[in-house]
């Protein structure tokens, strides 16, 4: 309590108590008339009750301030967000309401930062894997795992659509632990979603799959699972267009933040797959040029036929990754094949 308020309360209480004491200490004094005693009594009572009223009012106004200070201290020390009852702060001129509005805005900002951090972490996992590894299947498996971790999904799959035949092939599938993966190939609406996304090169989003299926078996399964479906084209050059498809048992829709993560991961996965394709093409060209140079050197420098054959077999084996390579000649007299040269290395 401030010192000035304490002093005012002390003076009022002292004055009121002192007047009552003086009035009733000399009740038979001739100098005091009845009306003087009554006036002094009223004044003393007013001072006394004014002091008590000030104390009550101060405590009433001080309690909400204490609650606000306590909430701010917990927020600053522990990061705990606790809204205050606006009914208790009705006498603070909207202070509790302003504090609660600030907390709501802060929570919105926190949620946005959390979602953006989650999205960037998921993308970073895809990008870092693609930068260090050119295993296409491993990248796709990691993409499925990232989608399961980043979005509230129960299962996710990556398909490929051959162009222009439109043949669909399931390349990768992954489900959350303890969740049975449905027969994705048996659900016709999955295939329709993939084809539609491949044809339009845009996201296909199905929030209600009841209208997507006509057969009784598929309809019963959809009513039981109620998955949300999103198909995105992975824009890769070449003859195959990849598509990532995700679904969830928990609820029949995706929120915008999840779709943004889904789209971002698919875009970076497209870049990774395209880089892998370019790497494979470059690697094949390098192998072709290197192999051609080695064969040219062998033909120009080696004169013995058997040694030349062994050298050529060694070049072919090491260049194309074979374990064993051999040259057989047909013996017309015996009617069988005879090994002329053989080269190999342990697997």
Coordinates of C-alpha atoms in Angstrom, one line a residue:
X1 CA 0.0 0.0 0.0
X2 CA 1.4 3.5 -0.9
X3 CA 2.6 5.6 2.0
X4 CA 0.3 8.5 1.2
X5 CA -2.8 6.3 1.4
X6 CA -1.5 4.8 4.7
X7 CA -1.0 8.3 6.2
X8 CA -4.5 9.5 5.1
X9 CA -6.1 6.3 6.6
X10 CA -4.1 6.6 9.8
X11 CA -5.1 10.3 10.3
X12 CA -8.8 9.7 9.6
X13 CA -8.9 6.7 11.9
X14 CA -7.0 8.6 14.6
X15 CA -9.1 11.7 14.3
X16 CA -12.3 9.7 14.5
X17 CA -11.2 7.7 17.5
X18 CA -9.8 10.8 19.2
X19 CA -13.0 12.7 18.9
X20 CA -15.1 9.9 20.3
X21 CA -12.7 9.6 23.1
X22 CA -12.8 13.3 24.0
X23 CA -16.5 13.5 23.8
X24 CA -17.3 10.6 26.0
X25 CA -14.3 11.2 28.4
X26 CA -16.0 14.3 29.9
X27 CA -19.7 13.6 29.6
X28 CA -20.6 16.1 32.4
X29 CA -18.7 19.0 31.1
X30 CA -20.8 22.2 31.1
X31 CA -19.0 23.6 28.1
X32 CA -20.3 20.9 25.9
X33 CA -23.9 21.2 24.7
X34 CA -25.9 18.4 23.3
X35 CA -25.7 19.5 19.7
X36 CA -21.9 19.8 20.0
X37 CA -21.7 16.3 21.2
X38 CA -24.0 15.1 18.5
X39 CA -22.1 16.9 15.7
X40 CA -18.8 15.6 17.0
X41 CA -20.1 12.1 17.2
X42 CA -21.4 12.3 13.6
X43 CA -18.1 13.7 12.4
X44 CA -16.2 11.0 14.3
X45 CA -18.4 8.3 12.8
X46 CA -18.0 9.7 9.3
X47 CA -14.2 9.8 9.7
X48 CA -14.1 6.3 11.1
X49 CA -16.3 4.7 8.4
X50 CA -14.5 6.7 5.7
X51 CA -11.3 5.1 6.8
X52 CA -12.8 1.6 6.8
X53 CA -14.4 2.2 3.4
X54 CA -11.0 3.3 2.0
X55 CA -9.4 0.1 3.3
X56 CA -12.2 -2.0 1.8
X57 CA -12.0 -0.2 -1.5
X58 CA -8.3 -0.4 -1.7
X59 CA -8.3 -4.2 -1.0
X60 CA -11.1 -4.6 -3.6
X61 CA -9.1 -2.8 -6.3
X62 CA -5.7 -4.2 -5.2
X63 CA -6.8 -7.9 -5.5
X64 CA -7.2 -7.9 -9.3
X65 CA -3.8 -6.1 -9.6
X66 CA -2.3 -8.8 -7.5
X67 CA -3.8 -11.5 -9.7
X68 CA -2.5 -9.7 -12.8
X69 CA 1.0 -9.4 -11.3
X70 CA 1.0 -13.1 -10.4
X71 CA -0.1 -14.1 -13.9
X72 CA 2.6 -11.9 -15.5
X73 CA 5.3 -13.3 -13.2
X74 CA 4.3 -16.9 -14.1
X75 CA 4.3 -16.0 -17.8
X76 CA 7.7 -14.3 -17.6
X77 CA 9.4 -17.0 -15.5
X78 CA 7.7 -20.3 -16.7
X79 CA 6.1 -19.2 -20.0
X80 CA 2.7 -20.3 -18.6
X81 CA -0.2 -18.7 -20.4
X82 CA -3.2 -18.4 -18.0
X83 CA -6.2 -16.3 -18.9
X84 CA -7.9 -14.2 -16.1
X85 CA -11.6 -14.1 -15.3
X86 CA -13.0 -10.9 -16.7
X87 CA -15.7 -10.9 -14.0
X88 CA -13.1 -10.6 -11.2
X89 CA -11.5 -7.7 -13.1
X90 CA -14.7 -5.8 -13.8
X91 CA -13.5 -2.9 -11.6
X92 CA -10.2 -2.5 -13.4
X93 CA -11.5 -0.7 -16.5
X94 CA -11.0 -3.6 -19.0
X95 CA -7.5 -4.4 -17.8
X96 CA -8.2 -8.1 -17.6
X97 CA -9.9 -8.1 -21.0
X98 CA -6.8 -6.3 -22.6
X99 CA -4.5 -8.9 -21.0
X100 CA -6.5 -11.8 -22.3
X101 CA -6.6 -10.3 -25.8
X102 CA -2.8 -10.0 -25.6
X103 CA -2.5 -13.6 -24.6
X104 CA -4.8 -14.7 -27.5
X105 CA -2.7 -12.8 -30.0
X106 CA 0.5 -14.2 -28.5
X107 CA -0.9 -17.7 -28.7
X108 CA -1.8 -17.2 -32.4
X109 CA 1.7 -16.0 -33.0
X110 CA 3.1 -19.0 -31.2
X111 CA 1.0 -21.4 -33.2
X112 CA 2.1 -19.8 -36.5
X113 CA 5.8 -20.0 -35.5
X114 CA 5.3 -23.6 -34.4
X115 CA 3.6 -24.6 -37.7
X116 CA 6.2 -22.8 -39.7
X117 CA 9.0 -24.4 -37.7
X118 CA 7.4 -27.8 -38.2
X119 CA 7.1 -27.2 -42.0
X120 CA 10.8 -26.0 -42.3
X121 CA 12.0 -29.0 -40.3
X122 CA 10.1 -31.4 -42.5
X123 CA 11.5 -29.7 -45.7
X124 CA 15.0 -29.7 -44.2
X125 CA 14.8 -33.4 -43.6
X126 CA 14.0 -34.0 -47.3
X127 CA 16.5 -31.6 -48.6
X128 CA 19.4 -32.8 -46.4
X129 CA 18.7 -36.4 -47.4
X130 CA 18.6 -35.6 -51.1
X131 CA 21.8 -33.6 -50.8
X132 CA 23.8 -36.5 -49.3
X133 CA 22.1 -39.5 -50.9
X134 CA 21.1 -40.3 -54.4
X135 CA 19.2 -43.5 -53.5
X136 CA 15.8 -42.7 -55.0
X137 CA 13.9 -45.3 -53.0
X138 CA 15.5 -44.1 -49.7
X139 CA 14.4 -40.6 -50.5
X140 CA 10.8 -41.7 -51.1
X141 CA 10.8 -43.8 -47.9
X142 CA 12.1 -40.8 -45.9
X143 CA 9.5 -38.6 -47.6
X144 CA 6.7 -40.9 -46.3
X145 CA 8.2 -40.9 -42.8
X146 CA 8.5 -37.1 -42.8
X147 CA 4.8 -36.8 -43.9
X148 CA 3.7 -39.1 -41.1
X149 CA 5.7 -37.1 -38.5
X150 CA 4.8 -33.7 -39.8
X151 CA 1.1 -34.2 -40.4
X152 CA -1.5 -36.1 -38.4
X153 CA -1.7 -39.0 -40.8
X154 CA -2.2 -42.7 -40.3
X155 CA -0.8 -43.8 -43.6
X156 CA 0.8 -42.3 -46.7
X157 CA 1.8 -43.7 -50.1
X158 CA 3.7 -42.6 -53.1
X159 CA 2.5 -43.8 -56.5
X160 CA 3.8 -43.4 -60.0
X161 CA 1.8 -42.9 -63.2
X162 CA 3.3 -44.0 -66.4
X163 CA 2.8 -41.6 -69.3
X164 CA 1.0 -41.8 -71.7
X165 CA -0.5 -45.2 -70.7
X166 CA -1.7 -44.0 -67.3
X167 CA -0.7 -47.2 -65.6
X168 CA -0.4 -46.7 -61.8
X169 CA 2.3 -48.3 -59.7
X170 CA 2.5 -48.2 -55.9
X171 CA 6.2 -47.4 -55.1
X172 CA 6.2 -46.7 -51.4
X173 CA 3.7 -47.0 -48.5
X174 CA 4.1 -46.4 -44.8
X175 CA 1.7 -46.4 -41.9
X176 CA 1.8 -45.3 -38.3
X177 CA 2.8 -47.9 -35.8
X178 CA -0.3 -49.9 -34.7
X179 CA -2.4 -48.9 -37.6
X180 CA -3.3 -51.4 -40.3
X181 CA -2.6 -50.2 -43.8
X182 CA -5.6 -50.6 -46.0
X183 CA -5.4 -52.2 -49.5
X184 CA -4.8 -48.9 -51.3
X185 CA -4.9 -50.5 -54.8
X186 CA -8.4 -51.9 -54.1
X187 CA -9.8 -48.4 -53.4
X188 CA -10.9 -47.0 -56.7
X189 CA -11.1 -43.4 -55.5
X190 CA -7.4 -43.5 -54.8
X191 CA -6.7 -44.4 -58.4
X192 CA -9.2 -41.8 -59.6
X193 CA -7.5 -39.1 -57.5
X194 CA -4.1 -40.0 -58.7
X195 CA -5.2 -39.9 -62.4
X196 CA -7.0 -36.6 -61.9
X197 CA -4.0 -35.0 -60.3
X198 CA -1.7 -36.4 -63.0
X199 CA -4.0 -35.0 -65.8
X200 CA -4.5 -31.6 -64.3
X201 CA -1.0 -31.3 -62.6
X202 CA -2.8 -29.8 -59.6
X203 CA -3.7 -31.0 -56.1
X204 CA -6.7 -33.2 -55.9
X205 CA -8.5 -32.9 -52.5
X206 CA -11.4 -35.1 -51.5
X207 CA -13.0 -34.2 -48.2
X208 CA -16.0 -36.5 -48.6
X209 CA -15.4 -39.8 -50.3
X210 CA -18.9 -41.1 -50.2
X211 CA -19.6 -39.7 -53.7
X212 CA -16.3 -41.0 -55.1
X213 CA -17.3 -44.7 -54.9
X214 CA -20.2 -46.7 -56.2
X215 CA -19.5 -50.3 -55.2
X216 CA -21.0 -51.5 -51.9
X217 CA -17.7 -52.9 -50.6
X218 CA -15.7 -49.7 -51.2
X219 CA -18.6 -47.5 -49.8
X220 CA -18.7 -49.6 -46.6
X221 CA -15.0 -49.3 -46.1
X222 CA -15.0 -45.6 -46.7
X223 CA -17.8 -45.1 -44.2
X224 CA -15.7 -47.1 -41.7
X225 CA -12.4 -45.3 -42.3
X226 CA -13.6 -41.8 -43.4
X227 CA -10.1 -40.8 -44.7
X228 CA -9.2 -37.4 -46.0
X229 CA -7.4 -37.7 -49.3
X230 CA -4.9 -35.4 -51.0
X231 CA -3.1 -36.2 -54.2
X232 CA -0.2 -34.1 -55.4
X233 CA 1.7 -34.4 -58.7
X234 CA 5.5 -34.7 -58.3
X235 CA 6.5 -32.8 -61.4
X236 CA 9.4 -34.9 -62.7
X237 CA 10.5 -34.8 -66.3
X238 CA 10.5 -38.1 -68.1
X239 CA 8.0 -40.9 -68.7
X240 CA 6.8 -41.3 -65.1
X241 CA 4.9 -38.7 -63.0
X242 CA 5.1 -39.4 -59.2
X243 CA 2.2 -38.7 -56.9
X244 CA 2.2 -38.5 -53.1
X245 CA -1.1 -39.5 -51.5
X246 CA -2.0 -39.1 -47.8
X247 CA -5.0 -40.1 -45.8
X248 CA -6.1 -40.0 -42.1
X249 CA -8.4 -42.1 -40.1
X250 CA -8.8 -39.5 -37.3
X251 CA -10.8 -36.9 -39.2
X252 CA -12.3 -36.4 -42.6
X253 CA -10.4 -33.2 -43.5
X254 CA -6.9 -31.6 -43.7
X255 CA -6.4 -28.2 -42.2
X256 CA -4.6 -25.5 -44.3
X257 CA -1.4 -25.7 -42.4
X258 CA -1.1 -29.5 -43.1
X259 CA -1.9 -29.0 -46.8
X260 CA 0.9 -26.3 -47.0
X261 CA 3.4 -28.7 -45.4
X262 CA 2.1 -31.5 -47.7
X263 CA 2.6 -29.3 -50.8
X264 CA 6.0 -28.0 -49.7
X265 CA 7.3 -31.4 -49.1
X266 CA 6.0 -32.6 -52.4
X267 CA 7.7 -29.7 -54.2
X268 CA 11.0 -30.4 -52.6
X269 CA 10.6 -34.1 -53.3
X270 CA 10.0 -33.3 -56.9
X271 CA 13.3 -31.4 -57.0
X272 CA 15.1 -34.2 -55.3
X273 CA 13.8 -36.8 -57.7
X274 CA 14.6 -34.6 -60.7
X275 CA 18.2 -34.1 -59.3
X276 CA 18.4 -37.9 -58.9
X277 CA 17.3 -38.4 -62.5
X278 CA 19.9 -35.8 -63.7
X279 CA 22.6 -37.5 -61.6
X280 CA 21.7 -40.9 -63.0
X281 CA 21.9 -39.5 -66.6
X282 CA 25.3 -37.9 -65.9
X283 CA 26.6 -41.0 -64.2
X284 CA 25.6 -43.1 -67.2
X285 CA 27.3 -40.7 -69.6
X286 CA 30.5 -40.7 -67.5
X287 CA 30.5 -44.5 -67.5
X288 CA 30.0 -44.6 -71.2
X289 CA 32.8 -42.2 -72.0
X290 CA 35.2 -43.8 -69.5
X291 CA 34.4 -47.3 -70.8
X292 CA 34.9 -46.2 -74.4
X293 CA 38.3 -44.6 -73.6
X294 CA 39.4 -47.8 -71.8
X295 CA 38.3 -50.0 -74.6
X296 CA 40.1 -47.8 -77.2
X297 CA 43.3 -47.9 -75.2
X298 CA 43.1 -51.7 -74.9
X299 CA 42.5 -52.2 -78.6
X300 CA 45.4 -50.0 -79.5
X301 CA 47.9 -51.3 -77.1
X302 CA 47.2 -55.0 -76.6
X303 CA 48.1 -57.4 -79.4
X304 CA 47.4 -60.8 -77.9
X305 CA 43.8 -61.9 -78.4
X306 CA 43.4 -63.7 -75.0
X307 CA 44.9 -60.8 -73.1
X308 CA 42.7 -58.4 -75.0
X309 CA 39.6 -60.4 -74.2
X310 CA 40.4 -60.5 -70.5
X311 CA 41.0 -56.8 -70.5
X312 CA 37.7 -56.1 -72.2
X313 CA 35.9 -58.4 -69.8
X314 CA 37.5 -56.6 -66.9
X315 CA 36.4 -53.2 -68.3
X316 CA 32.8 -54.4 -68.8
X317 CA 32.7 -56.0 -65.4
X318 CA 33.9 -53.0 -63.4
X319 CA 32.0 -50.4 -65.6
X320 CA 28.6 -52.0 -65.4
X321 CA 28.7 -53.6 -62.0
X322 CA 28.7 -57.2 -63.1
X323 CA 30.2 -59.9 -60.8
X324 CA 31.2 -62.3 -63.5
X325 CA 31.7 -61.8 -67.3
X326 CA 32.8 -64.4 -69.8
X327 CA 33.4 -65.0 -73.5
X328 CA 32.2 -68.3 -74.9
X329 CA 33.1 -69.7 -78.4
X330 CA 31.0 -72.4 -80.1
X331 CA 32.8 -75.6 -81.0
X332 CA 31.1 -76.9 -84.1
X333 CA 32.8 -80.4 -83.9
X334 CA 31.7 -81.0 -80.3
X335 CA 28.5 -78.9 -80.6
X336 CA 29.1 -77.1 -77.4
X337 CA 30.3 -73.8 -76.0
X338 CA 33.8 -73.4 -74.7
X339 CA 35.0 -70.7 -72.4
X340 CA 37.6 -68.5 -74.1
X341 CA 38.0 -65.8 -71.4
X342 CA 36.6 -65.3 -67.9
X343 CA 36.8 -62.4 -65.5
X344 CA 35.0 -61.9 -62.2
X345 CA 35.3 -60.6 -58.7
X346 CA 33.6 -61.6 -55.4
X347 CA 30.2 -60.2 -54.7

